[in-house]
Coordinates of C-alpha atoms in Angstrom, one line a residue:
X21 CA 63.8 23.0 15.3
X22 CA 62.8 25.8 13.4
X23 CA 64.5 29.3 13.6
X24 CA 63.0 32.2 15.0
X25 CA 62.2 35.0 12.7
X26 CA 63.1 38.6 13.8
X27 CA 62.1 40.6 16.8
X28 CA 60.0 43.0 15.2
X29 CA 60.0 46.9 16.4
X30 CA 56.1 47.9 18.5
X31 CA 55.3 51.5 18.6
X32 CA 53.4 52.3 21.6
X33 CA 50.8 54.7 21.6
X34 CA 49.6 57.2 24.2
X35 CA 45.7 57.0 24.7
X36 CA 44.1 60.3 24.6
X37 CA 41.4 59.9 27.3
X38 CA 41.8 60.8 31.1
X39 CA 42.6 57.7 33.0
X40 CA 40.6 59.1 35.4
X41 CA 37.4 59.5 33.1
X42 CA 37.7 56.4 31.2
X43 CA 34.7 55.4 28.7
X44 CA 31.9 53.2 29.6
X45 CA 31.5 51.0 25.9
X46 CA 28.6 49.3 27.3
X47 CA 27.0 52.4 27.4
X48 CA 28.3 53.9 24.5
X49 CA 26.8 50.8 22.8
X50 CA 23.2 50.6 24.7
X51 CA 23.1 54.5 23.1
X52 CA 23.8 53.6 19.9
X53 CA 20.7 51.1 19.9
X54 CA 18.7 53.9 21.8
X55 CA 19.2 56.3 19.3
X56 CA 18.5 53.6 16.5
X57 CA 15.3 52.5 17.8
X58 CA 13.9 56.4 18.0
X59 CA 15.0 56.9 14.8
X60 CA 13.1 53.8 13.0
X61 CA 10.2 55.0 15.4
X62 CA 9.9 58.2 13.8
X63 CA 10.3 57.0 10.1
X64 CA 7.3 54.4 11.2
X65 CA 5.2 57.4 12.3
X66 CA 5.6 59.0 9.5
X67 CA 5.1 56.2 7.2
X68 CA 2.5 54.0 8.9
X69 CA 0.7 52.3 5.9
X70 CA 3.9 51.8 4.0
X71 CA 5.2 50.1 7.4
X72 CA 2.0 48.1 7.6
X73 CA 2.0 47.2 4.4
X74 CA 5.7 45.6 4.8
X75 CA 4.8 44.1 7.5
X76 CA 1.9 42.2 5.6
X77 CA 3.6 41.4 2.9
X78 CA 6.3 39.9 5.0
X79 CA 3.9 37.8 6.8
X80 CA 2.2 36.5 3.5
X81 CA 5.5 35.4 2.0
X82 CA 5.8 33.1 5.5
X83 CA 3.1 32.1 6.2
X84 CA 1.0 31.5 2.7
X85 CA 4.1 29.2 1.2
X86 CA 3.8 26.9 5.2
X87 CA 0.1 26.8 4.4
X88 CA 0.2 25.5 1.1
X89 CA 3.0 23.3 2.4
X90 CA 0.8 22.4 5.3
X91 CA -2.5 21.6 3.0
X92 CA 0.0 19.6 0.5
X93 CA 0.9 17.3 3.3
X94 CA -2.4 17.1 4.2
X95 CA -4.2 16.5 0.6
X96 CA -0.8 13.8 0.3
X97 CA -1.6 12.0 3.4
X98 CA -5.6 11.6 2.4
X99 CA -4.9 10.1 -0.3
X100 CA -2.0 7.9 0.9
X101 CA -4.7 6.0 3.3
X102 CA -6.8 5.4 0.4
X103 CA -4.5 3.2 -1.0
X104 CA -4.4 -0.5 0.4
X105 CA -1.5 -1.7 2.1
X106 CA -0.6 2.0 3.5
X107 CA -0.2 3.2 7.7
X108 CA -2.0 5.8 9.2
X109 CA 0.7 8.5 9.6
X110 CA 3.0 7.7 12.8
X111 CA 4.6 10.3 14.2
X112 CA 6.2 8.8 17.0
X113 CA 6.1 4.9 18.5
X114 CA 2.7 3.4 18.5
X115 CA 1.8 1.7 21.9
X116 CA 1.0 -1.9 21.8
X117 CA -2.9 -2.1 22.2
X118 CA -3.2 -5.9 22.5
X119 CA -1.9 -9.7 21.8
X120 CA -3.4 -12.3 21.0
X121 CA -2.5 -16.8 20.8
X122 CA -1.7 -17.8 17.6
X123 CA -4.0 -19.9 15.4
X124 CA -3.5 -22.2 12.1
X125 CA -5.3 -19.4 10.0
X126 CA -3.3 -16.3 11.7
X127 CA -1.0 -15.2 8.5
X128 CA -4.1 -14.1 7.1
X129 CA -3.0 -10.6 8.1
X130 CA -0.1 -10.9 6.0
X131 CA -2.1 -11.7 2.5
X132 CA -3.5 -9.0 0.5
X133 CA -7.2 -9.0 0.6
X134 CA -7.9 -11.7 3.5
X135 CA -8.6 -9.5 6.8
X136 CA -10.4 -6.1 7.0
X137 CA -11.2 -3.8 9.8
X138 CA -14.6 -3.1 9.9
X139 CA -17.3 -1.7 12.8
X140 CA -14.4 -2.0 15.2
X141 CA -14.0 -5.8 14.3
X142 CA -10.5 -7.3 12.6
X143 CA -12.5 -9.8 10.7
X144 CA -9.9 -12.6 9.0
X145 CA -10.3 -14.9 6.0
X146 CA -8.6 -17.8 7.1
X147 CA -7.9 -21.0 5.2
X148 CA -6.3 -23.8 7.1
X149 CA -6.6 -26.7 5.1
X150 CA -7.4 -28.4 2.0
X151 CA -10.0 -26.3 0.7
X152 CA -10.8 -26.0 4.4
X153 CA -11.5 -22.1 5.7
X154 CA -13.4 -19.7 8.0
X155 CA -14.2 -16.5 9.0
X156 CA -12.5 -15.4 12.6
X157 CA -13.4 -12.1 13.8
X158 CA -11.7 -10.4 17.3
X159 CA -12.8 -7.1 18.9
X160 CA -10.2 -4.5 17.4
X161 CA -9.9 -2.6 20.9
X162 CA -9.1 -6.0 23.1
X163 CA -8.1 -8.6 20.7
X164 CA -11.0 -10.5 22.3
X165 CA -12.6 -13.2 20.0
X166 CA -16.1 -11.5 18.4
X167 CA -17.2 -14.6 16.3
X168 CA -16.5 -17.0 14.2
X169 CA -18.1 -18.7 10.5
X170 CA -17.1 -21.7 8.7
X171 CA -16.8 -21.4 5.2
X172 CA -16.1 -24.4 3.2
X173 CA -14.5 -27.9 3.5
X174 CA -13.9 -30.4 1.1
X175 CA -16.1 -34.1 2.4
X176 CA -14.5 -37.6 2.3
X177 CA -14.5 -37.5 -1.5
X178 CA -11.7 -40.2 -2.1
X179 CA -7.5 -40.2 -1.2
X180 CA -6.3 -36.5 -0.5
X181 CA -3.1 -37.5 -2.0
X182 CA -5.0 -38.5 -5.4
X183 CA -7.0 -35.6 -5.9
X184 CA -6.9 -32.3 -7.1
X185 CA -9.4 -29.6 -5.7
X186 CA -10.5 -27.4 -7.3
X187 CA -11.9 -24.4 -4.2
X188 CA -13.9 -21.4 -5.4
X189 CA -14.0 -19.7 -1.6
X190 CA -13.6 -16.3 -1.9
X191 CA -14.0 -13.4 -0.1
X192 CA -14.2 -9.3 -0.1
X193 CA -15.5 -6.5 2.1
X194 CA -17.2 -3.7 0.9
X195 CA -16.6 -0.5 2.8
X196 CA -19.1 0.0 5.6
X197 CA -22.3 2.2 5.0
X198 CA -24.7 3.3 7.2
X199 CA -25.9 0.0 7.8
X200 CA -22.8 -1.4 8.9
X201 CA -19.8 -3.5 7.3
X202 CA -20.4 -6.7 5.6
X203 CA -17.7 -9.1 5.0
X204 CA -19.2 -11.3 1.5
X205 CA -17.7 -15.0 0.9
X206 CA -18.7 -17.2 -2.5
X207 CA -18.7 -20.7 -0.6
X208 CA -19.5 -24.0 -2.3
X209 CA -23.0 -25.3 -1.5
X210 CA -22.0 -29.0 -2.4
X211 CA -18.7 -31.1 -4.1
X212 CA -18.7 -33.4 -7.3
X213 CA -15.7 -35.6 -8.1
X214 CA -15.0 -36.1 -11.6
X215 CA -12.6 -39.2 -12.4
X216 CA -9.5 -38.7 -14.6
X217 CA -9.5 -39.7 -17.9
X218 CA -5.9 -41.3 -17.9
X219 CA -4.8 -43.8 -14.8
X220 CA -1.7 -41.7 -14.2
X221 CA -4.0 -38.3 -13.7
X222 CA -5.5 -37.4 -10.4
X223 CA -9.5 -37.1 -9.6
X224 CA -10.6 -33.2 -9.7
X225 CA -13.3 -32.2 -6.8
X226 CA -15.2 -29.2 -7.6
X227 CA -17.9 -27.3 -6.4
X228 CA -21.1 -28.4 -7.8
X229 CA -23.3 -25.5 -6.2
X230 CA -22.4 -22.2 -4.8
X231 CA -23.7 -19.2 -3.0
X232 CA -22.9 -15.9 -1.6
X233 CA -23.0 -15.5 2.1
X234 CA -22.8 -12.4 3.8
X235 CA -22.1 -11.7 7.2
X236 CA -22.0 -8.4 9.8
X237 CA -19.0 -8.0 10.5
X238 CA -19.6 -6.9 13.9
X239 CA -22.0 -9.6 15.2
X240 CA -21.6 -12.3 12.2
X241 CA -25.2 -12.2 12.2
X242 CA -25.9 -14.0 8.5
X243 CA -27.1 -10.8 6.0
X244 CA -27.0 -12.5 2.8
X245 CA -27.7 -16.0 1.6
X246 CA -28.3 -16.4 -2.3
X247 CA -27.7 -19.0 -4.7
X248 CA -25.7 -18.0 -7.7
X249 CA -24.0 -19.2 -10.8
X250 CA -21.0 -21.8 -10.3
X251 CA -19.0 -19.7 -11.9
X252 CA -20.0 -16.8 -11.0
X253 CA -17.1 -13.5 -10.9
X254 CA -17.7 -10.5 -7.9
X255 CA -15.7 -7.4 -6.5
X256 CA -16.9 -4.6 -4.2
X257 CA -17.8 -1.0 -5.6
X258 CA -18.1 1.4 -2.3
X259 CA -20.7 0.0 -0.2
X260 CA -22.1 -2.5 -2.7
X261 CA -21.0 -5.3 -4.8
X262 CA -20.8 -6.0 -8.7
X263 CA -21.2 -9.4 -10.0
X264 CA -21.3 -10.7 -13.4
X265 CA -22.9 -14.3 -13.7
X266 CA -21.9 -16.5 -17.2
X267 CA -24.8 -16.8 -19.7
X268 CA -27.0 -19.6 -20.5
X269 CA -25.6 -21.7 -23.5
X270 CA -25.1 -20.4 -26.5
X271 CA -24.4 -16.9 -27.6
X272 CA -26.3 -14.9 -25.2
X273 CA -25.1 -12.3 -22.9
X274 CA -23.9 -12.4 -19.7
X275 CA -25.1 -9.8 -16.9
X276 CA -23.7 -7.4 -14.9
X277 CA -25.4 -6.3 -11.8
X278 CA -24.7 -4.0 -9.2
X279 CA -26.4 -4.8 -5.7
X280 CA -26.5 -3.6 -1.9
X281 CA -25.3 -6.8 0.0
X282 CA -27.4 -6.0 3.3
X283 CA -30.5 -5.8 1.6
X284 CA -29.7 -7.7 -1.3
X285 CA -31.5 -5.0 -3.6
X286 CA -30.1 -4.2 -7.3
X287 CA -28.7 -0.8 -7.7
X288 CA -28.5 -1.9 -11.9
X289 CA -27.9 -4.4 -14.1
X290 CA -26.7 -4.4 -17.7
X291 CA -26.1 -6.9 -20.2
X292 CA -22.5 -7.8 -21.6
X293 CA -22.2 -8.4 -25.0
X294 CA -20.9 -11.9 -25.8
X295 CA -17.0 -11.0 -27.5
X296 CA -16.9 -11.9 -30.9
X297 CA -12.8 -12.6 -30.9
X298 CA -13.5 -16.2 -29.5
X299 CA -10.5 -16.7 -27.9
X300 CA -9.5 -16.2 -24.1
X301 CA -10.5 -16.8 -21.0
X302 CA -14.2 -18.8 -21.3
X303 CA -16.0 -17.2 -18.3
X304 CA -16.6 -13.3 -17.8
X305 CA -15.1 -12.1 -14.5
X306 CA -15.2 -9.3 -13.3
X307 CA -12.1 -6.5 -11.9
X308 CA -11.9 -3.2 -10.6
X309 CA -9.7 -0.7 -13.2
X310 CA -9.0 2.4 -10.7
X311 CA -12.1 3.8 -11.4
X312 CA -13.9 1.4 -13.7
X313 CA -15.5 -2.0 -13.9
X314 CA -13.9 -4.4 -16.0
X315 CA -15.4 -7.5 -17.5
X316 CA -13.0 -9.6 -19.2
X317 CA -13.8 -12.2 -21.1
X318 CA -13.0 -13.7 -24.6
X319 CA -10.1 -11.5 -25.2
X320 CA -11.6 -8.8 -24.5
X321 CA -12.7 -6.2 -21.2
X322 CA -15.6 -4.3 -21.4
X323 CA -15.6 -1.3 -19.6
X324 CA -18.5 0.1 -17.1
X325 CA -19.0 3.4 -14.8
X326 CA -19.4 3.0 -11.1
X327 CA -23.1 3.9 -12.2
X328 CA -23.2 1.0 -14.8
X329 CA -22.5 3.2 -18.5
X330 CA -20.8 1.7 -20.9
X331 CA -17.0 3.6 -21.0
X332 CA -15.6 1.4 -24.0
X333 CA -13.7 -1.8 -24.5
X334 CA -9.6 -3.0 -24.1
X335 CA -8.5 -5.1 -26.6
X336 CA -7.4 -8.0 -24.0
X337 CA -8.2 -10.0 -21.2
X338 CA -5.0 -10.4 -19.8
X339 CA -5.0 -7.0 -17.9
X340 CA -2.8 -5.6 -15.8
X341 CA -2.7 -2.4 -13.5
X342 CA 1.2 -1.9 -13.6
X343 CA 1.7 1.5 -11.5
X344 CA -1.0 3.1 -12.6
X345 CA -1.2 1.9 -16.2
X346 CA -3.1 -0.8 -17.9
X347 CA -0.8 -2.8 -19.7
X348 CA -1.2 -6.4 -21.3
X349 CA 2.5 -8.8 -21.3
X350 CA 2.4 -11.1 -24.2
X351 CA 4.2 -13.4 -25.2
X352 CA 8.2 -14.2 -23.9
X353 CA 6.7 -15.9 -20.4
X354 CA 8.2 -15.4 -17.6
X355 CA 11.6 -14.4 -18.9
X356 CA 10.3 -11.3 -21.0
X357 CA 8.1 -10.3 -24.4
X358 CA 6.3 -7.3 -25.2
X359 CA 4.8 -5.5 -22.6
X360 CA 1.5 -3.4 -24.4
X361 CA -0.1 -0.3 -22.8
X362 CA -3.5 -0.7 -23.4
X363 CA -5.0 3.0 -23.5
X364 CA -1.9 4.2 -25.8
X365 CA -1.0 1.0 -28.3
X366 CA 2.8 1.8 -27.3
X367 CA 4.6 -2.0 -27.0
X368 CA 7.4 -2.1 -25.6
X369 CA 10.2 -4.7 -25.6
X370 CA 11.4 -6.4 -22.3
X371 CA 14.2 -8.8 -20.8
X372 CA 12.7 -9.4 -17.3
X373 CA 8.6 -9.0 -15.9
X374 CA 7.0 -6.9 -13.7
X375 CA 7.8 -7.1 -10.0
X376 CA 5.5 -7.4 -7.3
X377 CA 5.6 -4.3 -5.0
X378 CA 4.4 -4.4 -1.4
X379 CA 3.2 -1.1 -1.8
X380 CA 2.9 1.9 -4.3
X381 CA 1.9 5.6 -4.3
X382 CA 2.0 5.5 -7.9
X383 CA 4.9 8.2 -7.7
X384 CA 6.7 8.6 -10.9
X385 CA 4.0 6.5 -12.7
X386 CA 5.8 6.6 -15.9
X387 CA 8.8 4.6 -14.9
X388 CA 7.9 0.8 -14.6
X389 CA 10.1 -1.8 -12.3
X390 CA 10.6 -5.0 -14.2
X391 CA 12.9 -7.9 -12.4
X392 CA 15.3 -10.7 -13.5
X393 CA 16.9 -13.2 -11.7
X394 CA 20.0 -10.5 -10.9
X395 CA 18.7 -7.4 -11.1
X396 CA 16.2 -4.6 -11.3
X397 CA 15.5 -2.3 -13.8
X398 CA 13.6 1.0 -14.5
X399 CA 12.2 1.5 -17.9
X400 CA 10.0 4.5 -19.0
X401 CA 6.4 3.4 -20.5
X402 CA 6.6 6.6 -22.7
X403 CA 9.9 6.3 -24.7
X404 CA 10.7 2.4 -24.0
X405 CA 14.2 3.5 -22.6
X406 CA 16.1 2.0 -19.9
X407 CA 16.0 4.6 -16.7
X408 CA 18.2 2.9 -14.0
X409 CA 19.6 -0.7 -13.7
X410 CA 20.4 -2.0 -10.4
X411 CA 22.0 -5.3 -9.8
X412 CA 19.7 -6.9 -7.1
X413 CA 19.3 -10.2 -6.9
X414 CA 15.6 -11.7 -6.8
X415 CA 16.6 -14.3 -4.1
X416 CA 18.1 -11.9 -1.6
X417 CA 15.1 -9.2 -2.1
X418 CA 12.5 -9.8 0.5
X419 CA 10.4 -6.6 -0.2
X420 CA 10.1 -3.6 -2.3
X421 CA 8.0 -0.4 -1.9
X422 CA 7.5 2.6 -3.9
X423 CA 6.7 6.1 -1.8
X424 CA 7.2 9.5 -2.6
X425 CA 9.1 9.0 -5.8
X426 CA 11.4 6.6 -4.1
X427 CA 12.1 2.4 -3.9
X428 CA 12.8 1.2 -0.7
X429 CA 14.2 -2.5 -0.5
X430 CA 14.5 -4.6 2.3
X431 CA 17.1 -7.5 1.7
X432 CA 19.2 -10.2 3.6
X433 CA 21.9 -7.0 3.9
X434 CA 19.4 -4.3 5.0
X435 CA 17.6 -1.2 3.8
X436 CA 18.2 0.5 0.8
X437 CA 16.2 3.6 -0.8
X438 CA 17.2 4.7 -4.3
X439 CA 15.4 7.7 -6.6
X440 CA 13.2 5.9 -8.4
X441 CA 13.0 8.7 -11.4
X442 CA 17.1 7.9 -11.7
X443 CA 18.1 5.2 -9.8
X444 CA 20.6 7.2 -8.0
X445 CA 20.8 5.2 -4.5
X446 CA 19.9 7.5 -1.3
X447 CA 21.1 5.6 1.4
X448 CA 21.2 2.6 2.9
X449 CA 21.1 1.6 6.2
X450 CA 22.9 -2.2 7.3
X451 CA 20.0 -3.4 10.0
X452 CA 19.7 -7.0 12.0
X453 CA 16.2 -7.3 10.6
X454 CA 14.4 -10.4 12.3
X455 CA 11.0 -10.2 9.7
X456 CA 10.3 -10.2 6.2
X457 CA 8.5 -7.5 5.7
X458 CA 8.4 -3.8 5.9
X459 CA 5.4 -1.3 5.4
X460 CA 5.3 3.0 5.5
X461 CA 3.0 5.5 6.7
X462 CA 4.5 7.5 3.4
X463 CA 7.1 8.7 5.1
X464 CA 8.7 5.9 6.8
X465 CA 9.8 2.4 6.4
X466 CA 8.8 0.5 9.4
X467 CA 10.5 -3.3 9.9
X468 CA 10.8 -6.0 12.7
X469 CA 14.5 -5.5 14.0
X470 CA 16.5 -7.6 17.0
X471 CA 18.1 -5.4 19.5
X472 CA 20.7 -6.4 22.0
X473 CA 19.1 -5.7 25.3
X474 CA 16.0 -4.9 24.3
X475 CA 14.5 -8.2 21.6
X476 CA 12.7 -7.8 19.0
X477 CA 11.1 -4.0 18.0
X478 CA 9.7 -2.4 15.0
X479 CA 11.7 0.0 14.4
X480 CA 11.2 3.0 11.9
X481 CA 13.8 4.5 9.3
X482 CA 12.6 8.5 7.8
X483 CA 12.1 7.5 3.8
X484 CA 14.4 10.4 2.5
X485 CA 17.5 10.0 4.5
X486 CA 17.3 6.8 6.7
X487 CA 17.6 8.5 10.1
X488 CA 16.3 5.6 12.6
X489 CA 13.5 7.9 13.8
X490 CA 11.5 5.6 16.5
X491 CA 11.2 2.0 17.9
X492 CA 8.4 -0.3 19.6
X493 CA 8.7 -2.8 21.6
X494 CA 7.3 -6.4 21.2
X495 CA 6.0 -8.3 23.4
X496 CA 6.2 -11.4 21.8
X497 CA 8.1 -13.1 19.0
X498 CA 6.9 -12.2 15.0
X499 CA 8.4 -12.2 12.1
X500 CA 6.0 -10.4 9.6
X501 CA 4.3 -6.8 9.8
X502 CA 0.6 -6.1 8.2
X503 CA -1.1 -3.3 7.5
X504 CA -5.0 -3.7 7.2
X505 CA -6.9 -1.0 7.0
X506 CA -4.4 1.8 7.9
X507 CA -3.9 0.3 11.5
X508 CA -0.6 -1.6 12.1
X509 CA -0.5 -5.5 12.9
X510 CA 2.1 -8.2 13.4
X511 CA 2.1 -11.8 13.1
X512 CA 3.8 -14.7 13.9
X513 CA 4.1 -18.4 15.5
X514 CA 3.9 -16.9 19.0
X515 CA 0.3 -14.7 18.2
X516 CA -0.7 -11.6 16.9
X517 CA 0.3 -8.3 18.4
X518 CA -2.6 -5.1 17.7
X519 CA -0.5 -1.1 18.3
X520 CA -2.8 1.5 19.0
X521 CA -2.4 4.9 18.3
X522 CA 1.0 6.3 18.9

């Protein structure tokens, strides 16, 4: 045990007061504040438009920076839901609004560009067979079937197992106008089979005849029915579509037309000139470039306005949007090559290929995500140079996103977010996930979790520091989460689960 230090010496003190007066400090100190408050009124009296003035001032400096805050959020979130793939903003869980049974076709919710939300109608592009497919359309309040369209099917044209068919179906929605939303499919009108050349080779059937057919999306009423070009190319512009149809043999043109598919009247048409390069792909098709039209063909894309001007020419076919940026990849396959930026000329060198992300603000454009079998790595478009690696394998990764200058990846071991300008990992979060996929509002990362005692729920992780914010219940078993349209879906063998707003 320790020893004691010293009894020290305590000098008592006589208090000066009369024990029989003693002081009221609670009074003493209400005073104090008394005479304080009458002394700050009469400098205020006396100085009333200085005071005011403060005062102003002291409100601007709160409240104009929480405006500007408050409109930033605002401007962010508009533009967030004009990009595909992104929620409505969820502040808190989202109710479920309705299930519905499963069908073959169902996981068209889950694949970009086959189900849109139109006129209150989820309208689905389902393909169910071999070249087999259909429009199914439910009531986007009750779940309740609307409609229904058959598309295409291949006839008895020979042994399924010695064929290869060739299916041009395909399908876009423009967004709705006044008139309503149309949902547009190129269908085959009629099949050929062309024999092999070599015994060993399998027979090719291929569309002899197409059309466009266009349908209401809230009745399925058919709007448009017109024969076109077999190998005709098409991709909505706002309420319309653009199509470019091949030319006639020889070295003529091919055309370019923009046209209203409800009342099938031309909003322009322009002539492409034929490339002189030669070499590429044979047919023009046509592809929306942000905010251009882009008809590829023969090594080259032409370039068109929304309004049909000419707005110049890339010197490839091959085009890719890569987070903002048109790039071309050539040569190196799969593996790597030289990755080109189209609008600058600046090449750059890589050792993996661009990833596919799930979804993308196009924060921190600069910084591209390229992928190898073991890792990921961020490299800057400007410079060329290496920005972040991250060892993360390909077969473990199930998702990526990109929001608010941030990657999110959902793997076999959970979440993890990491700066996507450094690489610098933010957190990560070790989750009994139960899907495959995970989607944001822009501000969180929504996936399909099991909880004990409660199943399965979507459950919702804040972007910037992983705090599990919110979960949902599900009423029956998914495994995948869609986004169409800025409303929130999920899929699997058991049905298809609708939530509402939250």
């Amino acid at each position: 045990m320790a020893a004691r230090s010293g009894m020290e010496e305590v000098e008592l003190v006589e208090h000066d007061a009369d024990p029989a007066d003693p002081v009221d400090h609670v009074e003493r100190a209400r005073g104090a504040v008394r005479e304080r408050a009458r002394a700050v009124l009469h400098w205020l009296s006396g100085h009333r438009v200085l005071a005011a003035a403060t005062v102003g001032a002291v409100v601007v400096a709160v409240a104009v920076p929480a405006a500007l805050s408050a409109r930033s959020e605002r401007a962010r979130t508009a533009a967030l839901t004009e990009l595909p793939g992104v929620l409505a903003p969820l502040a808190s869980a989202p109710q479920v609004a309705w299930t519905a049974p499963p069908t073959q076709g169902s996981y068209a919710l889950t694949a970009p560009d086959h189900a849109w939300v139109r006129d209150g109608v989820l309208v689905m592009w389902e393909q169910t067979g071999d070249a087999t497919s259909s429009l199914r359309a439910l009531d986007a309040r009750t779940g309740d079937e609307a409609w229904t369209a058959p598309l295409s099917s291949v006839p008895d044209l020979g042994d399924p197992e010695d064929r290869i068919t060739e299916d041009p179906t395909t399908c876009v929605a423009p967004a709705s106008g006044d008139g309503g939303g149309v949902v547009v499919c190129l269908v085959a009108d009629s099949w050929a089979l062309t024999g092999a050349e070599d015994d060993t080779e399998p027979e090719l059937v291929e569309a002899a005849t197409v059309r466009l057919r266009g349908f209401d999306a809230a009745t399925g009423e058919t709007v448009l029915d017109l024969p076109v070009e077999r190998h005709v190319s098409f991709a909505p512009v706002g309420t319309d579509l653009v199509l470019v149809s091949p030319p006639e043999p020889g070295d003529g043109p091919a055309r370019l037309v923009r046209l209203d598919p409800a009342t099938r009247s031309e909003r322009w048409s322009v002539d492409v000139a034929r490339p002189s390069a030669g070499a590429g792909a044979v047919y023009p098709s046509v592809r929306l470039l942000e905010d251009e039209i882009g008809v590829r063909w023969l090594g080259t894309t032409a370039l068109f306005t929304a309004d049909g001007e000419a707005a110049g020419e890339l010197d490839s076919d091959n085009v890719w949007e890569l987070r903002g940026n048109r790039v071309t990849l050539e040569g190196g396959g799969a593996t790597g090559g030289q990755l080109r930026d189209l609008d600058t000329g600046r090449v750059l060198v890589v050792d993996g290929h661009p990833t596919w992300l799930a979804t993308d603000d196009l924060t921190v454009p600069d910084v591209l995500v390229l992928e190898s079998v073991d890792r990921l790595t961020g490299r800057h478009l400007s410079t060329g140079q290496r920005a972040w690696q991250v060892d993360w394998p390909t077969e473990s990764t199930q998702n990526l996103v990109v929001v608010d200058g941030m990657l999110a990846r959902q793997a076999d071991d959970g979440l993890t977010v990491i700066d996507l300008a450094t690489g610098d990992q933010l957190w990560r979060r070790s989750v009994s996930a139960a899907g495959n996929s995970m989607v944001t509002d822009g501000r969180r990362l929504l996936v399909i979790e099991s909880v004990v005692g409660t199943g399965l729920v979507v459950a919702a992780y804040d972007a910037r520091d992983g705090r599990r914010v919110w979960e949902a219940p599900l009423r029956v078993a998914v495994q995948d989460l869609a986004v169409v349209d800025n409303r929130l879906f999920a899929v699997g063998v058991d049905g298809v689960v609708s939530f509402g707003a939250d």
